């Protein structure tokens, strides 16, 4: 087992000391699906959150080295959800219409471009583009689709090289990646250098307001270093001569926020920014007590889920997990879910199949196994894809199958 780092935590935005508010205990790498011969050497760290009131940033107090998470065997392939493919087609269309029209030869850069789920839409329109994707296996998938991709971690230095080679960008995009990167100042400084004077920086991530309101604590895991809000993004942007000019709530990933930024003064600030900041104060997102209360709600959610799973076990009901999500690693390990509670987890991603879930070591099996050997209950770890999955599983439900949900409340559906 690896030793825990001893350094006292500090806020990644302000550099000031950061107090731990809630700890989930020791956790493995959320996407670290593994084989039995790797169990003995599995890596663990303490998953805990802290809040800095000055920057309004909720963040992890301890972090995992990025090279342990993002590499040539990265298990998350963006294109596994048809709904997400449509979502990114719409995102790309919106950016094209709103921001690329003025440029004769537009250039779009995406951070964390994964298998090309977003950039494929620009490539199809013949728009000059560049993906930045350090995980080599998913980057290779994008290249197979004809998407130009650099397999490196984005930071200020890489931004300088991109500008030297390709010139500045009209749009710098990102989804579910900005919140992954602890060196946030280097990234924002890189964006500042990369953007044309009228360029836009548009990105989305799971939204702190949704996490608190829905007790969706499973968004908290190693890759998610930050839990953003309009207030915290505005704070970081201001330190780099950038400005938050619009926000737009999104339903994906259980509730996300899209942030649009530009150079300070380059574009008018939309009323949505002030409105969202007001909502955030109303929700108490600026106060540490909110996260103390959130911690208590998380414990109640855990207790209710385990009572339900223990009851299923006593009654001899078979439960299988649905979707070997990163989020499920926090749920299984924090709640104490074992292979005695959940027989296997069904997942459509080939690289996860035949392996075991991180920490809890529940077998991950192909979706075909779920269809062949339907359980009584499907514990919906991919609850953010509920609409897509429920539509696909009408037969399971018609045959008496039920879903166990735990966000926003623990319960059985339908
Ligand atoms: N944008 C995709 C993928 C999100 S997963 C989607 O929304 O579905 C996060 C991705 O960011 C991973 O593929 C990971 O390899 C990549 N990533 C992590 N750190 C990065 C960094 N510093 N620069 C660029 N990409 C990074
Ligand atoms: P997702 O919730 O997008 O990710 P995260 O890892 O960020 O928590 O992951 C969805 C997982 O569920 C992914 O491994 C693919 C799987 N999945 C299925 O098995 N069947 C489905 O119908 C869908 C939509 C996803």
CSV table of C-alpha atoms and ligand atoms in Angstrom, one decimal:
chain,number,residue,atom,x,y,z
A,1,UNK,CA,0.0,0.0,0.0
A,2,UNK,CA,1.2,3.5,-0.8
A,3,UNK,CA,1.9,6.0,2.0
A,4,UNK,CA,-0.4,9.0,2.2
A,5,UNK,CA,1.2,12.4,1.4
A,6,UNK,CA,1.8,14.4,4.6
A,7,UNK,CA,1.6,17.9,3.3
A,8,UNK,CA,-1.2,20.1,4.8
A,9,UNK,CA,-3.8,20.8,2.1
A,10,UNK,CA,-4.0,24.3,0.5
A,11,UNK,CA,-6.5,25.9,-1.8
A,12,UNK,CA,-5.4,25.4,-5.4
A,13,UNK,CA,-6.8,28.8,-6.3
A,14,UNK,CA,-5.6,31.1,-3.5
A,15,UNK,CA,-2.8,29.0,-2.1
A,16,UNK,CA,-4.2,29.5,1.4
A,17,UNK,CA,-4.7,26.7,4.0
A,18,UNK,CA,-7.7,24.5,3.2
A,19,UNK,CA,-9.7,22.8,5.9
A,20,UNK,CA,-11.1,19.3,5.3
A,21,UNK,CA,-14.9,19.4,5.6
A,22,UNK,CA,-16.0,15.9,4.8
A,23,UNK,CA,-14.0,12.7,4.2
A,24,UNK,CA,-15.2,9.7,2.2
A,25,UNK,CA,-12.2,7.7,3.6
A,26,UNK,CA,-9.8,5.7,1.5
A,27,UNK,CA,-10.6,5.4,-2.2
A,28,UNK,CA,-9.1,3.7,-5.2
A,29,UNK,CA,-8.7,5.3,-8.7
A,30,UNK,CA,-12.3,5.7,-9.9
A,31,UNK,CA,-11.6,4.4,-13.4
A,32,UNK,CA,-8.9,1.9,-12.3
A,33,UNK,CA,-10.8,-1.3,-13.3
A,34,UNK,CA,-8.4,-4.2,-12.6
A,35,UNK,CA,-7.6,-7.9,-12.7
A,36,UNK,CA,-7.3,-10.1,-9.6
A,37,UNK,CA,-3.5,-10.2,-9.8
A,38,UNK,CA,-3.5,-6.4,-9.4
A,39,UNK,CA,-5.6,-6.4,-6.2
A,40,UNK,CA,-2.7,-6.6,-3.8
A,41,UNK,CA,-1.0,-3.5,-5.3
A,42,UNK,CA,-4.1,-1.4,-5.7
A,43,UNK,CA,-3.5,2.3,-5.1
A,44,UNK,CA,-5.6,4.2,-2.5
A,45,UNK,CA,-5.8,7.8,-1.3
A,46,UNK,CA,-8.0,9.8,1.0
A,47,UNK,CA,-11.0,11.3,-0.8
A,48,UNK,CA,-12.0,14.4,1.1
A,49,UNK,CA,-13.4,17.9,0.2
A,50,UNK,CA,-12.5,21.3,1.5
A,51,UNK,CA,-14.0,24.8,0.7
A,52,UNK,CA,-12.2,28.1,0.3
A,53,UNK,CA,-14.7,30.9,1.0
A,54,UNK,CA,-12.6,33.6,-0.8
A,55,UNK,CA,-12.5,31.8,-4.2
A,56,UNK,CA,-15.8,30.0,-3.5
A,57,UNK,CA,-14.1,26.8,-4.7
A,58,UNK,CA,-15.0,23.4,-3.4
A,59,UNK,CA,-12.1,21.0,-4.1
A,60,UNK,CA,-10.3,17.8,-3.1
A,61,UNK,CA,-7.9,18.1,-0.2
A,62,UNK,CA,-5.7,15.3,-1.6
A,63,UNK,CA,-5.0,14.5,-5.2
A,64,UNK,CA,-3.9,11.6,-7.3
A,65,UNK,CA,-1.1,12.1,-9.9
A,66,UNK,CA,-2.6,12.7,-13.3
A,67,UNK,CA,-0.5,10.0,-14.9
A,68,UNK,CA,-2.0,7.4,-12.7
A,69,UNK,CA,-5.5,8.3,-14.0
A,70,UNK,CA,-5.0,9.4,-17.7
A,71,UNK,CA,-2.8,7.0,-19.7
A,72,UNK,CA,-2.8,4.5,-22.6
A,73,UNK,CA,-5.4,2.3,-20.8
A,74,UNK,CA,-7.9,5.0,-19.8
A,75,UNK,CA,-11.3,3.3,-19.4
A,76,UNK,CA,-13.7,6.2,-20.2
A,77,UNK,CA,-14.8,6.4,-23.8
A,78,UNK,CA,-17.1,9.3,-24.4
A,79,UNK,CA,-19.0,7.9,-27.3
A,80,UNK,CA,-20.7,5.0,-25.3
A,81,UNK,CA,-23.8,7.1,-24.9
A,82,UNK,CA,-26.0,8.0,-27.9
A,83,UNK,CA,-27.5,10.9,-25.9
A,84,UNK,CA,-24.1,12.4,-25.2
A,85,UNK,CA,-23.3,12.2,-29.0
A,86,UNK,CA,-26.4,14.3,-29.6
A,87,UNK,CA,-25.5,16.6,-26.8
A,88,UNK,CA,-22.1,17.4,-28.3
A,89,UNK,CA,-23.5,17.8,-31.8
A,90,UNK,CA,-25.7,20.5,-30.4
A,91,UNK,CA,-22.9,22.1,-28.4
A,92,UNK,CA,-20.7,22.2,-31.6
A,93,UNK,CA,-23.6,23.6,-33.6
A,94,UNK,CA,-24.2,26.4,-31.1
A,95,UNK,CA,-20.5,27.4,-31.0
A,96,UNK,CA,-20.4,27.4,-34.8
A,97,UNK,CA,-23.5,29.6,-35.1
A,98,UNK,CA,-22.7,32.0,-32.3
A,99,UNK,CA,-18.9,32.4,-32.5
A,100,UNK,CA,-17.3,31.2,-35.7
A,101,UNK,CA,-19.2,33.2,-38.3
A,102,UNK,CA,-17.0,36.2,-38.1
A,103,UNK,CA,-13.8,34.3,-39.0
A,104,UNK,CA,-12.6,33.5,-42.5
A,105,UNK,CA,-10.6,30.5,-41.4
A,106,UNK,CA,-11.9,29.5,-37.9
A,107,UNK,CA,-9.8,27.4,-35.6
A,108,UNK,CA,-11.3,25.4,-32.7
A,109,UNK,CA,-9.2,23.7,-30.0
A,110,UNK,CA,-10.7,21.2,-27.5
A,111,UNK,CA,-9.1,20.2,-24.2
A,112,UNK,CA,-9.9,16.6,-23.1
A,113,UNK,CA,-11.2,15.7,-26.5
A,114,UNK,CA,-11.3,11.9,-25.7
A,115,UNK,CA,-12.5,9.8,-28.7
A,116,UNK,CA,-13.5,12.9,-30.7
A,117,UNK,CA,-17.2,13.0,-29.6
A,118,UNK,CA,-17.3,16.8,-29.9
A,119,UNK,CA,-14.6,17.6,-32.6
A,120,UNK,CA,-16.1,15.1,-35.1
A,121,UNK,CA,-18.8,17.7,-35.6
A,122,UNK,CA,-16.3,20.4,-36.6
A,123,UNK,CA,-14.3,18.0,-38.7
A,124,UNK,CA,-17.5,17.1,-40.6
A,125,UNK,CA,-18.0,20.8,-41.4
A,126,UNK,CA,-14.3,21.1,-42.6
A,127,UNK,CA,-13.4,23.4,-39.7
A,128,UNK,CA,-9.7,23.6,-38.7
A,129,UNK,CA,-9.5,21.9,-35.3
A,130,UNK,CA,-7.1,20.4,-32.7
A,131,UNK,CA,-7.9,18.0,-29.9
A,132,UNK,CA,-5.7,17.8,-26.8
A,133,UNK,CA,-6.0,14.4,-25.2
A,134,UNK,CA,-3.3,12.8,-23.0
A,135,UNK,CA,-4.9,9.4,-22.7
A,136,UNK,CA,-3.3,7.7,-25.7
A,137,UNK,CA,-5.9,5.0,-26.3
A,138,UNK,CA,-8.9,7.3,-26.6
A,139,UNK,CA,-6.8,9.8,-28.6
A,140,UNK,CA,-6.0,7.0,-31.1
A,141,UNK,CA,-9.8,6.4,-31.4
A,142,UNK,CA,-10.2,10.1,-32.4
A,143,UNK,CA,-7.4,9.9,-34.9
A,144,UNK,CA,-9.1,6.9,-36.5
A,145,UNK,CA,-12.1,9.2,-37.2
A,146,UNK,CA,-9.8,11.8,-38.9
A,147,UNK,CA,-9.6,14.1,-35.9
A,148,UNK,CA,-6.3,15.9,-35.5
A,149,UNK,CA,-5.2,15.2,-31.9
A,150,UNK,CA,-2.1,15.9,-29.7
A,151,UNK,CA,-1.6,13.4,-27.0
A,152,UNK,CA,-0.4,15.7,-24.2
A,153,UNK,CA,-1.6,17.4,-21.0
A,154,UNK,CA,-2.8,20.9,-21.7
A,155,UNK,CA,-1.1,23.7,-19.8
A,156,UNK,CA,0.4,27.2,-20.5
A,157,UNK,CA,3.5,25.7,-22.2
A,158,UNK,CA,1.5,23.6,-24.6
A,159,UNK,CA,-0.8,26.6,-25.4
A,160,UNK,CA,2.3,28.6,-26.4
A,161,UNK,CA,3.4,25.8,-28.7
A,162,UNK,CA,-0.1,25.6,-30.3
A,163,UNK,CA,-0.1,29.3,-31.0
A,164,UNK,CA,3.4,29.1,-32.6
A,165,UNK,CA,2.4,26.2,-34.8
A,166,UNK,CA,-1.3,27.0,-35.6
A,167,UNK,CA,-2.0,30.5,-34.6
A,168,UNK,CA,-4.6,31.6,-32.0
A,169,UNK,CA,-8.1,30.0,-31.7
A,170,UNK,CA,-11.6,31.4,-32.2
A,171,UNK,CA,-13.0,28.9,-29.7
A,172,UNK,CA,-11.4,26.9,-26.9
A,173,UNK,CA,-13.8,24.2,-25.8
A,174,UNK,CA,-13.9,21.6,-23.0
A,175,UNK,CA,-16.3,19.2,-21.4
A,176,UNK,CA,-15.8,17.3,-18.1
A,177,UNK,CA,-12.1,18.1,-18.1
A,178,UNK,CA,-11.5,21.6,-16.7
A,179,UNK,CA,-12.6,20.3,-13.2
A,180,UNK,CA,-9.9,17.6,-13.6
A,181,UNK,CA,-6.9,19.8,-13.7
A,182,UNK,CA,-5.3,21.0,-10.4
A,183,UNK,CA,-2.9,23.5,-12.1
A,184,UNK,CA,-5.9,25.7,-13.0
A,185,UNK,CA,-3.9,28.9,-13.2
A,186,UNK,CA,-1.6,27.5,-15.8
A,187,UNK,CA,-4.6,26.3,-17.8
A,188,UNK,CA,-6.3,29.7,-17.6
A,189,UNK,CA,-3.1,31.5,-18.5
A,190,UNK,CA,-2.8,29.1,-21.5
A,191,UNK,CA,-6.3,29.9,-22.6
A,192,UNK,CA,-5.6,33.6,-22.3
A,193,UNK,CA,-2.6,33.3,-24.7
A,194,UNK,CA,-4.4,30.9,-27.0
A,195,UNK,CA,-7.6,32.9,-27.6
A,196,UNK,CA,-7.9,35.5,-30.4
A,197,UNK,CA,-9.0,39.0,-29.1
A,198,UNK,CA,-12.7,38.1,-29.8
A,199,UNK,CA,-12.2,34.4,-29.1
A,200,UNK,CA,-14.4,32.4,-26.7
A,201,UNK,CA,-13.6,29.8,-24.1
A,202,UNK,CA,-16.7,27.5,-23.6
A,203,UNK,CA,-16.7,24.6,-21.2
A,204,UNK,CA,-19.0,22.5,-19.1
A,205,UNK,CA,-18.6,20.4,-15.9
A,206,UNK,CA,-20.9,18.9,-13.3
A,207,UNK,CA,-22.4,21.8,-11.4
A,208,UNK,CA,-21.9,22.3,-7.7
A,209,UNK,CA,-25.5,23.5,-7.2
A,210,UNK,CA,-26.8,20.2,-8.6
A,211,UNK,CA,-24.4,18.2,-6.5
A,212,UNK,CA,-25.5,19.9,-3.3
A,213,UNK,CA,-29.2,19.9,-4.1
A,214,UNK,CA,-29.4,16.3,-5.3
A,215,UNK,CA,-26.8,14.9,-2.8
A,216,UNK,CA,-25.1,13.5,-5.9
A,217,UNK,CA,-22.0,12.8,-3.8
A,218,UNK,CA,-20.8,10.2,-6.4
A,219,UNK,CA,-19.6,13.1,-8.6
A,220,UNK,CA,-16.8,13.3,-6.0
A,221,UNK,CA,-13.9,11.1,-7.0
A,222,UNK,CA,-10.2,11.4,-7.8
A,223,UNK,CA,-10.6,12.9,-11.3
A,224,UNK,CA,-12.9,15.7,-10.1
A,225,UNK,CA,-10.5,18.0,-8.3
A,226,UNK,CA,-12.9,20.9,-8.5
A,227,UNK,CA,-16.7,21.4,-8.1
A,228,UNK,CA,-17.3,24.6,-10.0
A,229,UNK,CA,-19.9,27.4,-9.7
A,230,UNK,CA,-20.4,30.7,-11.6
A,231,UNK,CA,-18.8,32.4,-8.6
A,232,UNK,CA,-15.7,30.3,-8.5
A,233,UNK,CA,-15.1,30.4,-12.3
A,234,UNK,CA,-15.6,34.2,-12.2
A,235,UNK,CA,-13.0,34.4,-9.5
A,236,UNK,CA,-10.4,32.4,-11.4
A,237,UNK,CA,-11.1,34.1,-14.7
A,238,UNK,CA,-10.6,37.6,-13.1
A,239,UNK,CA,-7.0,36.6,-12.1
A,240,UNK,CA,-6.2,36.1,-15.8
A,241,UNK,CA,-7.8,39.0,-17.5
A,242,UNK,CA,-10.7,36.8,-18.6
A,243,UNK,CA,-14.4,37.3,-17.9
A,244,UNK,CA,-17.4,35.0,-17.4
A,245,UNK,CA,-19.9,36.4,-20.0
A,246,UNK,CA,-22.6,33.7,-19.9
A,247,UNK,CA,-23.7,30.6,-18.1
A,248,UNK,CA,-26.2,27.9,-19.3
A,249,UNK,CA,-27.4,25.0,-17.2
A,250,UNK,CA,-27.2,21.6,-18.9
A,251,UNK,CA,-29.0,18.4,-18.0
A,252,UNK,CA,-26.1,16.1,-18.8
A,253,UNK,CA,-24.0,14.3,-16.1
A,254,UNK,CA,-26.8,14.8,-13.6
A,255,UNK,CA,-26.8,18.6,-13.9
A,256,UNK,CA,-23.9,20.5,-15.5
A,257,UNK,CA,-23.2,24.1,-16.2
A,258,UNK,CA,-21.8,25.5,-19.4
A,259,UNK,CA,-19.5,28.6,-18.8
A,260,UNK,CA,-18.6,31.0,-21.6
A,261,UNK,CA,-15.7,33.3,-21.1
A,262,UNK,CA,-13.8,35.9,-23.2
A,263,UNK,CA,-11.0,38.4,-22.7
A,264,UNK,CA,-12.1,41.0,-20.2
A,265,UNK,CA,-14.3,43.6,-22.0
A,266,UNK,CA,-14.3,41.8,-25.3
A,267,UNK,CA,-18.0,40.7,-25.1
A,268,UNK,CA,-21.1,41.9,-23.3
A,269,UNK,CA,-21.8,40.1,-20.0
A,270,UNK,CA,-25.1,38.3,-20.3
A,271,UNK,CA,-27.8,38.6,-17.6
A,272,UNK,CA,-27.5,34.8,-16.9
A,273,UNK,CA,-24.2,35.4,-15.0
A,274,UNK,CA,-25.7,37.7,-12.3
A,275,UNK,CA,-28.8,35.6,-12.1
A,276,UNK,CA,-26.8,32.4,-11.5
A,277,UNK,CA,-24.6,34.2,-8.9
A,278,UNK,CA,-27.8,35.2,-7.0
A,279,UNK,CA,-29.1,31.6,-7.1
A,280,UNK,CA,-25.8,30.4,-5.7
A,281,UNK,CA,-26.0,32.8,-2.8
A,282,UNK,CA,-29.6,31.6,-2.2
A,283,UNK,CA,-28.3,28.0,-2.2
A,284,UNK,CA,-25.6,29.0,0.3
A,285,UNK,CA,-22.8,27.8,-2.0
A,286,UNK,CA,-20.7,30.6,-0.6
A,287,UNK,CA,-20.8,29.2,2.9
A,288,UNK,CA,-18.8,26.4,4.5
A,289,UNK,CA,-21.8,25.3,6.6
A,290,UNK,CA,-23.6,24.2,3.4
A,291,UNK,CA,-20.9,21.6,2.9
A,292,UNK,CA,-21.1,20.4,6.5
A,293,UNK,CA,-24.8,19.8,5.9
A,294,UNK,CA,-24.1,18.2,2.6
A,295,UNK,CA,-21.8,15.7,4.4
A,296,UNK,CA,-24.7,14.7,6.8
A,297,UNK,CA,-27.0,14.2,3.8
A,298,UNK,CA,-24.4,12.0,2.2
A,299,UNK,CA,-24.3,9.8,5.3
A,300,UNK,CA,-28.0,9.5,5.4
A,301,UNK,CA,-28.1,8.5,1.7
A,302,UNK,CA,-25.4,5.8,2.3
A,303,UNK,CA,-27.4,4.4,5.3
A,304,UNK,CA,-30.7,4.3,3.3
A,305,UNK,CA,-29.0,2.6,0.3
A,306,UNK,CA,-27.3,0.0,2.5
A,307,UNK,CA,-30.6,-0.8,4.3
A,308,UNK,CA,-32.2,-1.4,1.0
A,309,UNK,CA,-29.4,-3.6,-0.3
A,310,UNK,CA,-29.1,-5.6,2.9
A,311,UNK,CA,-32.9,-6.2,2.7
A,312,UNK,CA,-32.5,-7.5,-0.9
A,313,UNK,CA,-29.8,-9.8,0.3
A,314,UNK,CA,-31.8,-11.2,3.2
A,315,UNK,CA,-34.7,-11.8,0.9
A,316,UNK,CA,-32.5,-13.5,-1.7
A,317,UNK,CA,-33.2,-11.0,-4.4
A,318,UNK,CA,-30.5,-10.7,-7.1
A,319,UNK,CA,-29.0,-7.2,-7.7
A,320,UNK,CA,-26.7,-6.2,-10.6
A,321,UNK,CA,-25.1,-2.8,-11.1
A,322,UNK,CA,-26.0,-1.0,-14.3
A,323,UNK,CA,-23.0,1.0,-15.7
A,324,UNK,CA,-19.5,0.7,-14.3
A,325,UNK,CA,-19.2,4.5,-13.9
A,326,UNK,CA,-16.4,6.4,-12.3
A,327,UNK,CA,-19.1,7.6,-9.9
A,328,UNK,CA,-19.9,4.0,-8.8
A,329,UNK,CA,-16.4,3.7,-7.4
A,330,UNK,CA,-17.3,6.3,-4.7
A,331,UNK,CA,-20.7,4.8,-4.0
A,332,UNK,CA,-19.5,1.2,-3.7
A,333,UNK,CA,-16.4,2.0,-1.6
A,334,UNK,CA,-18.0,4.7,0.6
A,335,UNK,CA,-21.2,2.7,1.3
A,336,UNK,CA,-19.5,-0.7,1.7
A,337,UNK,CA,-21.2,-2.5,-1.2
A,338,UNK,CA,-19.6,-5.9,-1.8
A,339,UNK,CA,-20.0,-8.7,-4.4
A,340,UNK,CA,-22.5,-10.2,-1.9
A,341,UNK,CA,-24.8,-7.2,-2.4
A,342,UNK,CA,-24.2,-6.7,-6.1
A,343,UNK,CA,-23.4,-9.8,-8.2
A,344,UNK,CA,-21.9,-8.0,-11.1
A,345,UNK,CA,-21.9,-4.7,-13.0
A,346,UNK,CA,-23.1,-4.6,-16.6
A,347,UNK,CA,-21.2,-2.2,-18.9
A,348,UNK,CA,-21.0,-1.8,-22.6
A,349,UNK,CA,-17.3,-0.6,-22.6
A,350,UNK,CA,-15.0,-3.4,-23.8
A,351,UNK,CA,-12.0,-2.2,-21.8
A,352,UNK,CA,-14.0,-2.5,-18.5
A,353,UNK,CA,-15.4,-6.0,-19.2
A,354,UNK,CA,-13.9,-9.0,-17.6
A,355,UNK,CA,-12.2,-6.8,-15.0
A,356,UNK,CA,-13.2,-5.9,-11.4
A,357,UNK,CA,-14.5,-2.6,-10.1
A,358,UNK,CA,-11.9,-0.5,-8.2
A,359,UNK,CA,-11.7,-1.2,-4.4
A,360,UNK,CA,-15.0,-3.2,-4.1
A,361,UNK,CA,-13.9,-5.8,-6.7
A,362,UNK,CA,-17.3,-6.5,-8.2
A,363,UNK,CA,-17.0,-8.3,-11.5
A,364,UNK,CA,-17.8,-6.1,-14.6
A,365,UNK,CA,-19.5,-8.0,-17.4
A,366,UNK,CA,-20.7,-7.3,-20.9
A,367,UNK,CA,-24.3,-6.0,-21.3
A,368,UNK,CA,-25.2,-9.3,-23.0
A,369,UNK,CA,-24.7,-11.0,-19.6
A,370,UNK,CA,-27.3,-8.7,-18.1
A,371,UNK,CA,-29.8,-9.6,-20.9
A,372,UNK,CA,-29.2,-13.3,-20.6
A,373,UNK,CA,-29.3,-13.5,-16.8
A,374,UNK,CA,-31.5,-10.6,-15.7
A,375,UNK,CA,-31.4,-9.8,-12.0
A,376,UNK,CA,-34.4,-8.8,-9.9
A,377,UNK,CA,-33.0,-5.3,-9.4
A,378,UNK,CA,-30.6,-3.1,-11.4
A,379,UNK,CA,-28.7,-0.7,-9.2
A,380,UNK,CA,-28.5,2.3,-11.6
A,381,UNK,CA,-24.9,3.5,-11.2
A,382,UNK,CA,-25.3,5.4,-14.6
A,383,UNK,CA,-28.3,7.4,-13.2
A,384,UNK,CA,-27.3,10.4,-15.3
A,385,UNK,CA,-28.3,8.3,-18.3
A,386,UNK,CA,-31.6,7.2,-16.8
A,387,UNK,CA,-33.8,8.4,-19.7
A,388,UNK,CA,-31.7,6.6,-22.3
A,389,UNK,CA,-31.4,3.4,-20.2
A,390,UNK,CA,-35.1,3.2,-19.1
A,391,UNK,CA,-36.1,3.5,-22.8
A,392,UNK,CA,-33.8,0.6,-23.6
A,393,UNK,CA,-34.9,-1.6,-20.7
A,394,UNK,CA,-38.6,-1.7,-21.2
A,395,UNK,CA,-38.4,-5.5,-21.5
A,396,UNK,CA,-36.5,-5.8,-18.2
A,397,UNK,CA,-39.2,-3.8,-16.5
A,398,UNK,CA,-42.1,-5.7,-18.3
A,399,UNK,CA,-40.6,-8.9,-17.0
A,400,UNK,CA,-40.7,-7.6,-13.4
A,401,UNK,CA,-37.3,-6.1,-13.2
A,402,UNK,CA,-36.9,-2.9,-11.1
A,403,UNK,CA,-34.3,-0.2,-10.8
A,404,UNK,CA,-32.7,0.9,-7.6
A,405,UNK,CA,-31.8,4.6,-7.6
A,406,UNK,CA,-30.0,6.7,-5.0
A,407,UNK,CA,-30.0,10.2,-6.6
A,408,UNK,CA,-31.7,12.4,-5.5
A,409,UNK,CA,-33.2,9.9,-3.1
A,410,UNK,CA,-32.8,6.2,-2.4
A,411,UNK,CA,-35.8,4.4,-4.0
A,412,UNK,CA,-37.1,1.7,-6.3
A,413,UNK,CA,-38.5,2.5,-9.8
A,414,UNK,CA,-40.9,2.1,-11.6
B,1,LIG,N1,-14.7,15.6,-23.1
B,1,LIG,C1,-15.0,14.3,-23.0
B,1,LIG,C2,-14.1,13.5,-22.1
B,1,LIG,C3,-14.2,13.7,-20.6
B,1,LIG,S1,-13.1,12.7,-19.6
B,1,LIG,C4,-16.5,14.1,-22.5
B,1,LIG,O1,-17.0,15.1,-21.9
B,1,LIG,O2,-17.0,13.0,-22.6
B,1,LIG,C5,-11.8,13.7,-19.3
B,1,LIG,C6,-10.7,13.7,-20.4
B,1,LIG,O3,-9.8,14.7,-20.2
B,1,LIG,C7,-9.9,12.4,-20.4
B,1,LIG,O4,-10.0,11.8,-21.7
B,1,LIG,C8,-8.5,12.8,-20.0
B,1,LIG,O5,-7.5,12.0,-20.6
B,1,LIG,C9,-8.5,14.2,-20.4
B,1,LIG,N2,-7.5,15.1,-19.6
B,1,LIG,C10,-7.2,15.0,-18.3
B,1,LIG,N3,-6.3,16.0,-18.0
B,1,LIG,C11,-6.1,16.7,-19.1
B,1,LIG,C12,-5.3,17.8,-19.5
B,1,LIG,N4,-4.5,18.4,-18.6
B,1,LIG,N5,-5.3,18.3,-20.7
B,1,LIG,C13,-6.1,17.7,-21.7
B,1,LIG,N6,-6.9,16.7,-21.4
B,1,LIG,C14,-6.9,16.2,-20.2
B,2,LIG,P1,-20.9,8.0,-17.3
B,2,LIG,O1,-22.0,8.1,-16.4
B,2,LIG,O2,-20.9,8.8,-18.6
B,2,LIG,O3,-19.6,8.3,-16.6
B,2,LIG,P2,-18.7,8.5,-15.4
B,2,LIG,O4,-17.6,7.5,-15.6
B,2,LIG,O5,-18.3,9.9,-15.7
B,2,LIG,O6,-19.4,8.4,-14.1
B,2,LIG,O7,-20.6,6.4,-17.7
B,2,LIG,C1,-21.5,5.6,-18.2
B,2,LIG,C2,-21.1,4.2,-18.1
B,2,LIG,O8,-22.2,3.4,-18.3
B,2,LIG,C3,-20.1,3.9,-19.2
B,2,LIG,O9,-19.1,3.0,-18.7
B,2,LIG,C4,-20.9,3.2,-20.3
B,2,LIG,C5,-22.0,2.6,-19.4
B,2,LIG,N1,-23.3,2.5,-20.1
B,2,LIG,C6,-23.9,1.2,-20.3
B,2,LIG,O10,-23.4,0.2,-19.9
B,2,LIG,N2,-25.1,1.2,-20.9
B,2,LIG,C7,-25.8,2.3,-21.4
B,2,LIG,O11,-26.9,2.2,-22.0
B,2,LIG,C8,-25.2,3.6,-21.2
B,2,LIG,C9,-25.8,4.8,-21.6
B,2,LIG,C10,-23.9,3.6,-20.5
